[in-house]
Short mmCIF file of C-alpha atoms in Angstrom, two decimals:
data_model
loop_
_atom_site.label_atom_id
_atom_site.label_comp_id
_atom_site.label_asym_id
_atom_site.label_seq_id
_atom_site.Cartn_x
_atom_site.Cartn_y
_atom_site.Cartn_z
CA UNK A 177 0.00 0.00 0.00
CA UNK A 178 2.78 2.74 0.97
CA UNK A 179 4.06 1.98 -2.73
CA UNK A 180 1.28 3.26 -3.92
CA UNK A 181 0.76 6.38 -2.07
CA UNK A 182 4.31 6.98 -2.41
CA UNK A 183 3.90 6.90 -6.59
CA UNK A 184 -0.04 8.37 -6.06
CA UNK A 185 1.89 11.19 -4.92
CA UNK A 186 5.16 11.47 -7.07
CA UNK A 187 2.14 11.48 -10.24
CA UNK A 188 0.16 14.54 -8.88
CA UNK A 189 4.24 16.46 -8.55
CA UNK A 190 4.57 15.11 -12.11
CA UNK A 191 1.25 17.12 -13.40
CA UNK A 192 1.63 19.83 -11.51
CA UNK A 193 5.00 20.43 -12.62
CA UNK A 194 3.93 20.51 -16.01
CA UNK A 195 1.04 22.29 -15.20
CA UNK A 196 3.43 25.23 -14.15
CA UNK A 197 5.69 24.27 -17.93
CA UNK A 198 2.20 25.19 -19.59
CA UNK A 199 0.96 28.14 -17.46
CA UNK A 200 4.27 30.16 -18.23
CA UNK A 201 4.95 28.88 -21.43
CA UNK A 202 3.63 32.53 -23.51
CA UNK A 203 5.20 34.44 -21.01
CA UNK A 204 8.94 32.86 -21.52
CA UNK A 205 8.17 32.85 -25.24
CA UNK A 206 7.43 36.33 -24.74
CA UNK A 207 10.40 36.97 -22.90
CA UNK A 208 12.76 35.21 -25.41
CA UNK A 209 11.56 33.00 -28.96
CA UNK A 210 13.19 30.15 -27.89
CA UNK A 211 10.81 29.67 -24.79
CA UNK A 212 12.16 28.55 -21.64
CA UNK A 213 16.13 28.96 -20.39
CA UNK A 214 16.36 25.61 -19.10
CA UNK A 215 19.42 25.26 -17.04
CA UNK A 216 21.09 22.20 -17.57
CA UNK A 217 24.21 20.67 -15.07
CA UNK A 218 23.67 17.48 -15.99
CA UNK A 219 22.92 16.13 -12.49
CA UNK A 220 20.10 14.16 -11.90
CA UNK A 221 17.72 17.20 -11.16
CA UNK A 222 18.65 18.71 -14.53
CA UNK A 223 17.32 15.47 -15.88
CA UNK A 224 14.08 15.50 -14.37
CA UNK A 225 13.45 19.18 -15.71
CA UNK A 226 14.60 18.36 -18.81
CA UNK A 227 12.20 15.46 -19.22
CA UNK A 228 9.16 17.32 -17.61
CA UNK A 229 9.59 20.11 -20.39
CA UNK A 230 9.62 17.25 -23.15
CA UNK A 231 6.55 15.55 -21.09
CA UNK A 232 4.82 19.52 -20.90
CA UNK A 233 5.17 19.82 -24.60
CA UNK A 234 6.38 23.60 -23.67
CA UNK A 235 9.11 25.33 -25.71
CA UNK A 236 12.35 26.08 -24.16
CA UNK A 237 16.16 25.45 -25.20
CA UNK A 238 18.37 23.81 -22.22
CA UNK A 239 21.81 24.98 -21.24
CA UNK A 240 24.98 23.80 -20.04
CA UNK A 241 27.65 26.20 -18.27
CA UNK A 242 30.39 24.46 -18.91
CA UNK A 243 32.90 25.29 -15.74
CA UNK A 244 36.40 24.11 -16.60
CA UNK A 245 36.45 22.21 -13.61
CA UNK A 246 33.56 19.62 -13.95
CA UNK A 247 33.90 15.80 -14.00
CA UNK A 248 35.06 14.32 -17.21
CA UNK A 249 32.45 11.50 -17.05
CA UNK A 250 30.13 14.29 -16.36
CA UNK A 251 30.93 16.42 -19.59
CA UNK A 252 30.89 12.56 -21.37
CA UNK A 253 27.17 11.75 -20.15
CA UNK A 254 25.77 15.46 -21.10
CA UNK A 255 27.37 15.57 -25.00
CA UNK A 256 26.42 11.45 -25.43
CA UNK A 257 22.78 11.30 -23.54
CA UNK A 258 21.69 15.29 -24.69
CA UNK A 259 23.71 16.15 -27.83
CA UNK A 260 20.88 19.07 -27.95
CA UNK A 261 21.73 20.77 -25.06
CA UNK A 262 23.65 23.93 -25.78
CA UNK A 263 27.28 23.89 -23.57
CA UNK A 264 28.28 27.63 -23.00
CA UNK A 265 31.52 28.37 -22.04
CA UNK A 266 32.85 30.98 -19.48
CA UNK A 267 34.63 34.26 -20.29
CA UNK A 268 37.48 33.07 -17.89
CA UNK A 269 37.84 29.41 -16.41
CA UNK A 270 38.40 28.47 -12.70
CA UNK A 271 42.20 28.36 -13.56
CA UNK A 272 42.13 32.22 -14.99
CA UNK A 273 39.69 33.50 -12.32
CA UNK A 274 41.15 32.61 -9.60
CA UNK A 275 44.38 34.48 -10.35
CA UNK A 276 42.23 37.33 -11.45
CA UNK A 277 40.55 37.55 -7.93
CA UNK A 278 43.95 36.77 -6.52
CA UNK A 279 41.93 34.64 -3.56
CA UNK A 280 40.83 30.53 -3.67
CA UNK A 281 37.08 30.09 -3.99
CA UNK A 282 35.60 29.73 -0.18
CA UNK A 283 32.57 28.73 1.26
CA UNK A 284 32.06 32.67 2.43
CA UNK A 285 33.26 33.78 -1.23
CA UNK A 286 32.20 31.46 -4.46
CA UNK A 287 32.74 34.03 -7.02
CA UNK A 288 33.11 31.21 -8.86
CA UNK A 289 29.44 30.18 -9.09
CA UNK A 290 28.46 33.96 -10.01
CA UNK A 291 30.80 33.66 -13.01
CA UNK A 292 30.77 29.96 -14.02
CA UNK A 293 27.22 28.86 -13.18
CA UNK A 294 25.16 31.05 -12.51
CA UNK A 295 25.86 33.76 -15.71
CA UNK A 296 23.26 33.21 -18.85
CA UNK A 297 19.49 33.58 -18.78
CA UNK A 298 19.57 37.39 -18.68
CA UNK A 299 16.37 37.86 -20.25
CA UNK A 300 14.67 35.23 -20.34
CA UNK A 301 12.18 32.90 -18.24
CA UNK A 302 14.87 30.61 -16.57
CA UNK A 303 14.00 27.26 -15.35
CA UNK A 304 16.23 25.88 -12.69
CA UNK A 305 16.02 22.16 -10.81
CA UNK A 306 16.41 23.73 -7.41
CA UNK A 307 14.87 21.49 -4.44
CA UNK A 308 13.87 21.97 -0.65
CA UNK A 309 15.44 19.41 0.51
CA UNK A 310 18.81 20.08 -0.73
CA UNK A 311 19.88 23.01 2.00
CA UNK A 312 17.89 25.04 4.64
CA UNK A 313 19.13 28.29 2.39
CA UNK A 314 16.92 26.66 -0.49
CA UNK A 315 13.74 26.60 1.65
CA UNK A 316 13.82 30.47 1.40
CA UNK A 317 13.02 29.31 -2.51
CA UNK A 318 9.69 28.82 -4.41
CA UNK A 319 7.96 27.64 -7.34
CA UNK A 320 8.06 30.77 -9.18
CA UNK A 321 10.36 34.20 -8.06
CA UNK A 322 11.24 37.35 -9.68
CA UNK A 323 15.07 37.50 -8.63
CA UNK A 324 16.04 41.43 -7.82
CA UNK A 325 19.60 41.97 -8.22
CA UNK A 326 19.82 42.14 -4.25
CA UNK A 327 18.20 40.14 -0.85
CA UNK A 328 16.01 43.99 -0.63
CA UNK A 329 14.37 43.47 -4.22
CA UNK A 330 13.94 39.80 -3.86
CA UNK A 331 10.15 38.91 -4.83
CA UNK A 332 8.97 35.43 -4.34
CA UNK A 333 5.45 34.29 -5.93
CA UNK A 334 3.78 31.62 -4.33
CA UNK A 335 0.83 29.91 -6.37
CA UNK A 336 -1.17 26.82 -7.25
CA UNK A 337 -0.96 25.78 -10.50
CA UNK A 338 -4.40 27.18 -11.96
CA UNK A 339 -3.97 30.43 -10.96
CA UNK A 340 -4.10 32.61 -13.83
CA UNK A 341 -4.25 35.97 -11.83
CA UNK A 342 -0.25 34.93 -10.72
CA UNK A 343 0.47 34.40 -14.20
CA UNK A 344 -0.89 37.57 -14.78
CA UNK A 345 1.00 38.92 -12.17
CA UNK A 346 4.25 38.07 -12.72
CA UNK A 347 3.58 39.31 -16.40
CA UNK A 348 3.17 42.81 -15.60
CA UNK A 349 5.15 43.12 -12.44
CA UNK A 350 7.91 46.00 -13.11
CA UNK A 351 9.95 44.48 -10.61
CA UNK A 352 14.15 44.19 -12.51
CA UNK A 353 15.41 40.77 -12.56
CA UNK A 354 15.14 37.11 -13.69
CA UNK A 355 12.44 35.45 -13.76
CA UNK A 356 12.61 31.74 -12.44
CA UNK A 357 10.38 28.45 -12.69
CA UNK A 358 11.33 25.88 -10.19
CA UNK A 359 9.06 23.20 -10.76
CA UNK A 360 10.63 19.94 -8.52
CA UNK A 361 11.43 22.49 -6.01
CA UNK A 362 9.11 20.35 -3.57
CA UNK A 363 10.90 16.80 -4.83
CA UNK A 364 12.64 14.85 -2.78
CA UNK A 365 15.43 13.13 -3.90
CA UNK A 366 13.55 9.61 -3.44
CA UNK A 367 11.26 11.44 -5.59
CA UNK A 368 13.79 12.36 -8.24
CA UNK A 369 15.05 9.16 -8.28
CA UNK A 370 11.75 6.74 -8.75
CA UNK A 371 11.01 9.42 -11.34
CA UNK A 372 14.21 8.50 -13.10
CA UNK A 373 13.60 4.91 -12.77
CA UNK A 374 9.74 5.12 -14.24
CA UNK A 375 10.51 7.04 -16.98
CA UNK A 376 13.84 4.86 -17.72
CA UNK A 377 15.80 8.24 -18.25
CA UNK A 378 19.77 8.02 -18.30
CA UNK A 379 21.76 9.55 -15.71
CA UNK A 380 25.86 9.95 -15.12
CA UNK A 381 27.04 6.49 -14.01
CA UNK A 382 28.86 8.52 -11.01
CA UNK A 383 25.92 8.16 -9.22
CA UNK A 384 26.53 4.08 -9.42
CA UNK A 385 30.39 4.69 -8.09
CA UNK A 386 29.05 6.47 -4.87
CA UNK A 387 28.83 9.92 -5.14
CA UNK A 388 25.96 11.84 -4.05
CA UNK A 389 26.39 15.20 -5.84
CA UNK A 390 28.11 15.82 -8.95
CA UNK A 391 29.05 19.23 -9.00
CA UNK A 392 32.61 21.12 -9.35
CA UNK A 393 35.75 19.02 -8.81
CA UNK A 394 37.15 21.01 -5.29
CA UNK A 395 34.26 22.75 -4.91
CA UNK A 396 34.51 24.12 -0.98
CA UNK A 397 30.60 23.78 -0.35
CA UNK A 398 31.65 19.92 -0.30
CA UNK A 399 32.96 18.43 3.01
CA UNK A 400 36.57 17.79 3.63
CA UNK A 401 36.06 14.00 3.05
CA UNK A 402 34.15 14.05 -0.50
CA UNK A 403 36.97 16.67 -1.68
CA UNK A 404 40.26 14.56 -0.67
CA UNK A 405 38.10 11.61 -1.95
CA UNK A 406 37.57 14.11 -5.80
CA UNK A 407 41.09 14.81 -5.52
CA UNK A 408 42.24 11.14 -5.35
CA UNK A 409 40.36 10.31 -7.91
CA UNK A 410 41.01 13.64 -10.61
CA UNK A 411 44.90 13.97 -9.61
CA UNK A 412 45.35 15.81 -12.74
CA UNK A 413 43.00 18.70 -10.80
CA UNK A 414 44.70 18.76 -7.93
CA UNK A 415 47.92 19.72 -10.07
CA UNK A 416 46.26 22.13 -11.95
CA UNK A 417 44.97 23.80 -8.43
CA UNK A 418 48.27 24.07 -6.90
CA UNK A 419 49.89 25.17 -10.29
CA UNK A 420 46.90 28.19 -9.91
CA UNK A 421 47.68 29.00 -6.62
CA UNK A 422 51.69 29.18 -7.27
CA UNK A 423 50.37 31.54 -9.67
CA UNK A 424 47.81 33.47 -7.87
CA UNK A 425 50.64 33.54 -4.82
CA UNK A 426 53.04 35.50 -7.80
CA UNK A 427 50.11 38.26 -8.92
CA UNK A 428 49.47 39.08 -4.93
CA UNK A 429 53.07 39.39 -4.77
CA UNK A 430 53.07 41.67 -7.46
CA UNK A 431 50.64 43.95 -6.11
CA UNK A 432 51.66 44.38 -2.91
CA UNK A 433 49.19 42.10 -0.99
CA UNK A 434 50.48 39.84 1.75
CA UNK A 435 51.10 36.42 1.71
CA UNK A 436 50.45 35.64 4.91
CA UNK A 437 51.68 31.85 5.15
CA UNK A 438 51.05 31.14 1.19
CA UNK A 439 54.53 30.42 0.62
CA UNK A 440 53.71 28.51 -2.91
CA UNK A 441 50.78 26.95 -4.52
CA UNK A 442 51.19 24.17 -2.38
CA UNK A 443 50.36 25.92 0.79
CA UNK A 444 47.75 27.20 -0.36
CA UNK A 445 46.28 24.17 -1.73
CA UNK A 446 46.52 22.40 1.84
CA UNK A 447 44.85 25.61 3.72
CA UNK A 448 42.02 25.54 1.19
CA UNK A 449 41.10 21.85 1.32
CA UNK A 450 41.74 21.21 5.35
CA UNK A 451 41.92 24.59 6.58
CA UNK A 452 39.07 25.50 9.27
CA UNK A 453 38.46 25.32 13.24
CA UNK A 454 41.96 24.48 14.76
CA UNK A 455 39.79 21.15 16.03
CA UNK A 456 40.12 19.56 12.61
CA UNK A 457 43.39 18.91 10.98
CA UNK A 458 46.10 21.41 11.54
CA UNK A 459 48.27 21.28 8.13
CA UNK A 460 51.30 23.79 7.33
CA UNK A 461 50.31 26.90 5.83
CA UNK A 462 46.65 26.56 7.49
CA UNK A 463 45.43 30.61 8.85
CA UNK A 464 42.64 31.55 10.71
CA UNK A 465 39.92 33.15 9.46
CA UNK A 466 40.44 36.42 10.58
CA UNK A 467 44.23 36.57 8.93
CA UNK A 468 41.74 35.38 5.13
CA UNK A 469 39.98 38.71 5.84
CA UNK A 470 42.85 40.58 6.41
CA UNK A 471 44.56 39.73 3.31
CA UNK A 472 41.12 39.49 0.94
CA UNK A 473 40.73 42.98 2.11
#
């Protein structure tokens, strides 16, 4: 019996998913002739989107912000599986940026997503597979926003599916800034996964060798563990990091920043992945918060 609720209730997410595809479907058209901005990671969310568009019959054009620093099996799966999604590449990569901004990405500083991921869509009706259940930050999210360039001009829209007088609204609202569909944003990842299974829809086979999230290789949201774990795995990256840092170490040299205990690339590299709370693992060229500041400053 649970079975069945537990699909009862995945098919009414389904339709009203679509539902939402349909009910905003002149307004992105509107916005841009290619319909929807589907954005496209390749992760198993961006699969479920992807299919519900197809399913919704709705126009839109999916794509993939390629980041210079995303799993090769990853960039594989997208260009075999979705040869139709359009990959857009960055004005700098990871390797160039960081130098530019002369700091490592941090959990309290991801230029990096601003620049690599998050660009594109200006414009247009953007639909993103943002969930609940992936952070308590998300929860703040809803089915449909109009994204102000700031937390002050932030307006949410919350809705059923029927409504016409939200469509309405968001049509005329004068309100600056993106427009955004996020129609699993209610999934959960059981969800997004017996969806996957129903509809038989391919997925990257990193899934199947343990990882939970596919996302950036180094990326510093990740814990410690799932980072040394990339690392081991993508040597070649962890090369190319400390190579960047040796380099980004030079350019703050050059303009008369400090060092601080950055020595080389290396140093860096071992502050960024296990640097933290003196509790965890002390490493050489680890500084405290405080002395990042300081030198970000």
């Amino acid at each position: 019996m649970e079975q069945y609720i537990l699909f009862d209730e995945l098919e009414k997410k389904e339709a009203r998913a679509m539902a939402l595809f349909r009910l905003f479907e002149d307004t992105a058209i509107r916005y841009h002739p290619d319909g929807y901005y589907l954005a496209f990671s390749g992760g198993k969310d961006s699969v479920v989107i992807y299919a519900l568009a197809k399913m919704a019959g709705v126009r839109f054009k999916a794509h993939y912000h390629m980041t210079t620093v995303d799993p090769p099996e990853l960039v594989r799966f997208i260009r075999s599986s979705f040869p139709e999604v359009s990959t857009d590449y960055p004005e700098y990569s990871m390797w160039n940026l960081i130098v530019k901004k002369q700091i490592p990405p941090v959990r309290t500083a991801r230029y990096c997503c601003e620049v690599l991921k998050e660009r594109g869509g200006e414009g247009c009706f953007t639909v993103t597979g943002v969930r609940w259940q992936e952070s308590a930050k998300r929860m703040e999210r809803n089915f449909v926003e109009i994204l102000g360039k700031n937390e002050k001009n932030k307006k949410m829209i919350y809705l059923n599916c029927d409504n016409e007088e939200v469509r309405r609204q968001v049509e005329v609202c004068q309100l600056k800034g993106k427009r955004v569909l996020n129609p699993i944003i209610d999934w959960t990842e059981d969800e997004v996964w017996n969806f996957i299974r129903k509809y038989h829809l391919p997925y990257c086979c990193l899934y199947d060798q343990g990882f939970c999230r596919i996302g950036c290789i180094g990326c510093p949201l990740a814990s410690t563990k799932n980072r040394i774990r990339e690392f081991q795995r993508y040597p070649g990256y962890r090369q190319a990091y400390i190579a960047t840092f040796d380099r980004m170490v030079q350019v703050r040299t050059a303009s008369g920043k400090s060092k601080g205990n950055w020595k080389d690339g290396e140093s860096v590299f071992n502050w960024w992945l296990y640097g933290g709370p003196k509790t965890e693992r002390q490493v050489e060229g680890q500084m405290d918060l405080s002395e990042f500041i300081d030198m970000a400053a």
